[in-house]
Amino acid sequence: PAPLQAVPGFDPSKGAPVINVDVAGEGKFAFVELRDEDLASTAMTLFQDMDLLGRRLHIGRPRGYVDPNAGLGGLAGMVPGGLPAAPPLPTVPGLPPGMAAMGPMAA
């Protein structure tokens, strides 16, 4: 984890950078789960093709990975999760918050 702590923008208050490691294939490859998307993307860029104990690192996303920001265009990064914040719902005295936003039920 020490090299990951040197990654630009690393924030130790968010917790450990590595969530899980699973070494497989008789030590020839491993699956490393990082804390968040930004840290994973930065680590992939910095450590791709790095020499580690005489072997070159090949880093990639898991099979079937879907970029959570793909297709959002200008909306990505507006709020956590890449979606714009919803406006507050109106309130009506005597009703629980949010009930005023509900319309009539379809027959």
mmCIF file with all atom_site columns, C-alpha atoms in Angstrom:
data_model
loop_
_atom_site.group_PDB
_atom_site.id
_atom_site.type_symbol
_atom_site.label_atom_id
_atom_site.label_alt_id
_atom_site.label_comp_id
_atom_site.label_asym_id
_atom_site.label_entity_id
_atom_site.label_seq_id
_atom_site.pdbx_PDB_ins_code
_atom_site.Cartn_x
_atom_site.Cartn_y
_atom_site.Cartn_z
_atom_site.occupancy
_atom_site.B_iso_or_equiv
_atom_site.pdbx_formal_charge
_atom_site.auth_seq_id
_atom_site.auth_comp_id
_atom_site.auth_asym_id
_atom_site.auth_atom_id
_atom_site.pdbx_PDB_model_num
ATOM 1   C CA . PRO A 1 1   ? 0.000   0.000   0.000   1.00 0.00 ? 1   PRO A CA 1
ATOM 2   C CA . ALA A 1 2   ? 2.909   2.447   0.524   1.00 0.00 ? 2   ALA A CA 1
ATOM 3   C CA . PRO A 1 3   ? 3.309   3.274   -3.217  1.00 0.00 ? 3   PRO A CA 1
ATOM 4   C CA . LEU A 1 4   ? -0.439  3.930   -3.436  1.00 0.00 ? 4   LEU A CA 1
ATOM 5   C CA . GLN A 1 5   ? -0.170  6.421   -0.584  1.00 0.00 ? 5   GLN A CA 1
ATOM 6   C CA . ALA A 1 6   ? 2.200   8.454   -2.804  1.00 0.00 ? 6   ALA A CA 1
ATOM 7   C CA . VAL A 1 7   ? -0.425  8.696   -5.585  1.00 0.00 ? 7   VAL A CA 1
ATOM 8   C CA . PRO A 1 8   ? -1.441  12.324  -6.264  1.00 0.00 ? 8   PRO A CA 1
ATOM 9   C CA . GLY A 1 9   ? -4.687  13.123  -4.478  1.00 0.00 ? 9   GLY A CA 1
ATOM 10  C CA . PHE A 1 10  ? -4.406  10.215  -2.015  1.00 0.00 ? 10  PHE A CA 1
ATOM 11  C CA . ASP A 1 11  ? -6.484  10.983  1.097   1.00 0.00 ? 11  ASP A CA 1
ATOM 12  C CA . PRO A 1 12  ? -5.645  8.805   4.133   1.00 0.00 ? 12  PRO A CA 1
ATOM 13  C CA . SER A 1 13  ? -8.884  9.892   5.863   1.00 0.00 ? 13  SER A CA 1
ATOM 14  C CA . LYS A 1 14  ? -10.827 7.740   3.355   1.00 0.00 ? 14  LYS A CA 1
ATOM 15  C CA . GLY A 1 15  ? -9.218  4.556   4.719   1.00 0.00 ? 15  GLY A CA 1
ATOM 16  C CA . ALA A 1 16  ? -6.819  1.935   3.408   1.00 0.00 ? 16  ALA A CA 1
ATOM 17  C CA . PRO A 1 17  ? -6.173  2.120   -0.361  1.00 0.00 ? 17  PRO A CA 1
ATOM 18  C CA . VAL A 1 18  ? -6.319  -1.679  -0.841  1.00 0.00 ? 18  VAL A CA 1
ATOM 19  C CA . ILE A 1 19  ? -9.555  -3.465  0.070   1.00 0.00 ? 19  ILE A CA 1
ATOM 20  C CA . ASN A 1 20  ? -8.665  -7.018  -0.967  1.00 0.00 ? 20  ASN A CA 1
ATOM 21  C CA . VAL A 1 21  ? -5.885  -9.001  -2.699  1.00 0.00 ? 21  VAL A CA 1
ATOM 22  C CA . ASP A 1 22  ? -6.290  -12.468 -4.199  1.00 0.00 ? 22  ASP A CA 1
ATOM 23  C CA . VAL A 1 23  ? -3.059  -14.023 -5.529  1.00 0.00 ? 23  VAL A CA 1
ATOM 24  C CA . ALA A 1 24  ? -3.772  -16.773 -8.058  1.00 0.00 ? 24  ALA A CA 1
ATOM 25  C CA . GLY A 1 25  ? -2.096  -18.779 -10.810 1.00 0.00 ? 25  GLY A CA 1
ATOM 26  C CA . GLU A 1 26  ? 0.781   -19.980 -8.610  1.00 0.00 ? 26  GLU A CA 1
ATOM 27  C CA . GLY A 1 27  ? 1.748   -16.367 -7.926  1.00 0.00 ? 27  GLY A CA 1
ATOM 28  C CA . LYS A 1 28  ? 1.796   -15.360 -11.588 1.00 0.00 ? 28  LYS A CA 1
ATOM 29  C CA . PHE A 1 29  ? -1.147  -12.974 -11.277 1.00 0.00 ? 29  PHE A CA 1
ATOM 30  C CA . ALA A 1 30  ? -3.304  -11.307 -8.658  1.00 0.00 ? 30  ALA A CA 1
ATOM 31  C CA . PHE A 1 31  ? -6.589  -9.486  -8.322  1.00 0.00 ? 31  PHE A CA 1
ATOM 32  C CA . VAL A 1 32  ? -6.296  -6.283  -6.308  1.00 0.00 ? 32  VAL A CA 1
ATOM 33  C CA . GLU A 1 33  ? -9.424  -4.412  -5.230  1.00 0.00 ? 33  GLU A CA 1
ATOM 34  C CA . LEU A 1 34  ? -8.810  -0.734  -4.540  1.00 0.00 ? 34  LEU A CA 1
ATOM 35  C CA . ARG A 1 35  ? -10.860 1.596   -2.368  1.00 0.00 ? 35  ARG A CA 1
ATOM 36  C CA . ASP A 1 36  ? -12.405 3.748   -5.095  1.00 0.00 ? 36  ASP A CA 1
ATOM 37  C CA . GLU A 1 37  ? -12.616 4.396   -8.837  1.00 0.00 ? 37  GLU A CA 1
ATOM 38  C CA . ASP A 1 38  ? -10.278 7.399   -8.859  1.00 0.00 ? 38  ASP A CA 1
ATOM 39  C CA . LEU A 1 39  ? -7.537  5.585   -6.954  1.00 0.00 ? 39  LEU A CA 1
ATOM 40  C CA . ALA A 1 40  ? -7.866  2.525   -9.214  1.00 0.00 ? 40  ALA A CA 1
ATOM 41  C CA . SER A 1 41  ? -7.625  4.607   -12.397 1.00 0.00 ? 41  SER A CA 1
ATOM 42  C CA . THR A 1 42  ? -4.590  6.525   -11.153 1.00 0.00 ? 42  THR A CA 1
ATOM 43  C CA . ALA A 1 43  ? -2.848  3.367   -9.928  1.00 0.00 ? 43  ALA A CA 1
ATOM 44  C CA . MET A 1 44  ? -3.454  1.640   -13.262 1.00 0.00 ? 44  MET A CA 1
ATOM 45  C CA . THR A 1 45  ? -1.826  4.525   -15.123 1.00 0.00 ? 45  THR A CA 1
ATOM 46  C CA . LEU A 1 46  ? 1.151   4.836   -12.781 1.00 0.00 ? 46  LEU A CA 1
ATOM 47  C CA . PHE A 1 47  ? 1.941   1.144   -12.322 1.00 0.00 ? 47  PHE A CA 1
ATOM 48  C CA . GLN A 1 48  ? 1.286   -0.193  -15.855 1.00 0.00 ? 48  GLN A CA 1
ATOM 49  C CA . ASP A 1 49  ? 4.481   -1.851  -17.165 1.00 0.00 ? 49  ASP A CA 1
ATOM 50  C CA . MET A 1 50  ? 6.347   -1.150  -13.901 1.00 0.00 ? 50  MET A CA 1
ATOM 51  C CA . ASP A 1 51  ? 9.118   -3.627  -13.065 1.00 0.00 ? 51  ASP A CA 1
ATOM 52  C CA . LEU A 1 52  ? 8.349   -5.610  -9.902  1.00 0.00 ? 52  LEU A CA 1
ATOM 53  C CA . LEU A 1 53  ? 10.951  -8.156  -8.781  1.00 0.00 ? 53  LEU A CA 1
ATOM 54  C CA . GLY A 1 54  ? 12.172  -8.613  -12.330 1.00 0.00 ? 54  GLY A CA 1
ATOM 55  C CA . ARG A 1 55  ? 8.721   -8.964  -13.867 1.00 0.00 ? 55  ARG A CA 1
ATOM 56  C CA . ARG A 1 56  ? 6.738   -6.358  -15.779 1.00 0.00 ? 56  ARG A CA 1
ATOM 57  C CA . LEU A 1 57  ? 3.294   -5.517  -14.381 1.00 0.00 ? 57  LEU A CA 1
ATOM 58  C CA . HIS A 1 58  ? 0.315   -5.786  -16.739 1.00 0.00 ? 58  HIS A CA 1
ATOM 59  C CA . ILE A 1 59  ? -2.688  -4.035  -15.218 1.00 0.00 ? 59  ILE A CA 1
ATOM 60  C CA . GLY A 1 60  ? -6.278  -4.054  -16.415 1.00 0.00 ? 60  GLY A CA 1
ATOM 61  C CA . ARG A 1 61  ? -9.901  -3.919  -15.371 1.00 0.00 ? 61  ARG A CA 1
ATOM 62  C CA . PRO A 1 62  ? -11.798 -7.103  -14.545 1.00 0.00 ? 62  PRO A CA 1
ATOM 63  C CA . ARG A 1 63  ? -13.613 -8.855  -17.360 1.00 0.00 ? 63  ARG A CA 1
ATOM 64  C CA . GLY A 1 64  ? -17.067 -7.350  -17.807 1.00 0.00 ? 64  GLY A CA 1
ATOM 65  C CA . TYR A 1 65  ? -16.107 -4.032  -16.168 1.00 0.00 ? 65  TYR A CA 1
ATOM 66  C CA . VAL A 1 66  ? -18.496 -1.194  -17.018 1.00 0.00 ? 66  VAL A CA 1
ATOM 67  C CA . ASP A 1 67  ? -17.232 2.365   -16.560 1.00 0.00 ? 67  ASP A CA 1
ATOM 68  C CA . PRO A 1 68  ? -19.730 4.054   -14.216 1.00 0.00 ? 68  PRO A CA 1
ATOM 69  C CA . ASN A 1 69  ? -19.239 7.390   -16.033 1.00 0.00 ? 69  ASN A CA 1
ATOM 70  C CA . ALA A 1 70  ? -19.583 6.036   -19.575 1.00 0.00 ? 70  ALA A CA 1
ATOM 71  C CA . GLY A 1 71  ? -22.342 7.711   -21.540 1.00 0.00 ? 71  GLY A CA 1
ATOM 72  C CA . LEU A 1 72  ? -22.988 10.459  -18.997 1.00 0.00 ? 72  LEU A CA 1
ATOM 73  C CA . GLY A 1 73  ? -21.183 13.136  -21.006 1.00 0.00 ? 73  GLY A CA 1
ATOM 74  C CA . GLY A 1 74  ? -21.210 16.435  -19.116 1.00 0.00 ? 74  GLY A CA 1
ATOM 75  C CA . LEU A 1 75  ? -23.083 14.966  -16.149 1.00 0.00 ? 75  LEU A CA 1
ATOM 76  C CA . ALA A 1 76  ? -20.126 12.900  -14.872 1.00 0.00 ? 76  ALA A CA 1
ATOM 77  C CA . GLY A 1 77  ? -18.614 14.342  -11.738 1.00 0.00 ? 77  GLY A CA 1
ATOM 78  C CA . MET A 1 78  ? -21.493 16.704  -10.865 1.00 0.00 ? 78  MET A CA 1
ATOM 79  C CA . VAL A 1 79  ? -22.211 14.840  -7.618  1.00 0.00 ? 79  VAL A CA 1
ATOM 80  C CA . PRO A 1 80  ? -20.988 11.479  -6.252  1.00 0.00 ? 80  PRO A CA 1
ATOM 81  C CA . GLY A 1 81  ? -22.110 8.770   -8.639  1.00 0.00 ? 81  GLY A CA 1
ATOM 82  C CA . GLY A 1 82  ? -22.060 11.137  -11.610 1.00 0.00 ? 82  GLY A CA 1
ATOM 83  C CA . LEU A 1 83  ? -25.718 12.170  -11.439 1.00 0.00 ? 83  LEU A CA 1
ATOM 84  C CA . PRO A 1 84  ? -27.047 15.686  -10.851 1.00 0.00 ? 84  PRO A CA 1
ATOM 85  C CA . ALA A 1 85  ? -28.632 16.384  -7.471  1.00 0.00 ? 85  ALA A CA 1
ATOM 86  C CA . ALA A 1 86  ? -32.433 16.277  -7.426  1.00 0.00 ? 86  ALA A CA 1
ATOM 87  C CA . PRO A 1 87  ? -34.301 19.426  -6.393  1.00 0.00 ? 87  PRO A CA 1
ATOM 88  C CA . PRO A 1 88  ? -35.865 19.327  -2.920  1.00 0.00 ? 88  PRO A CA 1
ATOM 89  C CA . LEU A 1 89  ? -39.413 18.004  -2.779  1.00 0.00 ? 89  LEU A CA 1
ATOM 90  C CA . PRO A 1 90  ? -42.196 20.351  -1.677  1.00 0.00 ? 90  PRO A CA 1
ATOM 91  C CA . THR A 1 91  ? -43.840 19.701  1.688   1.00 0.00 ? 91  THR A CA 1
ATOM 92  C CA . VAL A 1 92  ? -47.523 19.878  2.620   1.00 0.00 ? 92  VAL A CA 1
ATOM 93  C CA . PRO A 1 93  ? -48.522 20.484  6.264   1.00 0.00 ? 93  PRO A CA 1
ATOM 94  C CA . GLY A 1 94  ? -49.792 17.265  7.821   1.00 0.00 ? 94  GLY A CA 1
ATOM 95  C CA . LEU A 1 95  ? -48.163 14.950  5.250   1.00 0.00 ? 95  LEU A CA 1
ATOM 96  C CA . PRO A 1 96  ? -44.803 13.210  5.575   1.00 0.00 ? 96  PRO A CA 1
ATOM 97  C CA . PRO A 1 97  ? -41.969 14.866  3.576   1.00 0.00 ? 97  PRO A CA 1
ATOM 98  C CA . GLY A 1 98  ? -42.108 13.920  -0.104  1.00 0.00 ? 98  GLY A CA 1
ATOM 99  C CA . MET A 1 99  ? -45.790 12.956  -0.151  1.00 0.00 ? 99  MET A CA 1
ATOM 100 C CA . ALA A 1 100 ? -46.752 16.144  -2.002  1.00 0.00 ? 100 ALA A CA 1
ATOM 101 C CA . ALA A 1 101 ? -44.644 15.033  -4.966  1.00 0.00 ? 101 ALA A CA 1
ATOM 102 C CA . MET A 1 102 ? -46.764 11.921  -5.486  1.00 0.00 ? 102 MET A CA 1
ATOM 103 C CA . GLY A 1 103 ? -49.446 12.194  -8.148  1.00 0.00 ? 103 GLY A CA 1
ATOM 104 C CA . PRO A 1 104 ? -52.779 10.373  -8.402  1.00 0.00 ? 104 PRO A CA 1
ATOM 105 C CA . MET A 1 105 ? -52.661 6.631   -8.917  1.00 0.00 ? 105 MET A CA 1
ATOM 106 C CA . ALA A 1 106 ? -53.536 5.347   -12.387 1.00 0.00 ? 106 ALA A CA 1
ATOM 107 C CA . ALA A 1 107 ? -56.821 3.409   -12.519 1.00 0.00 ? 107 ALA A CA 1
#
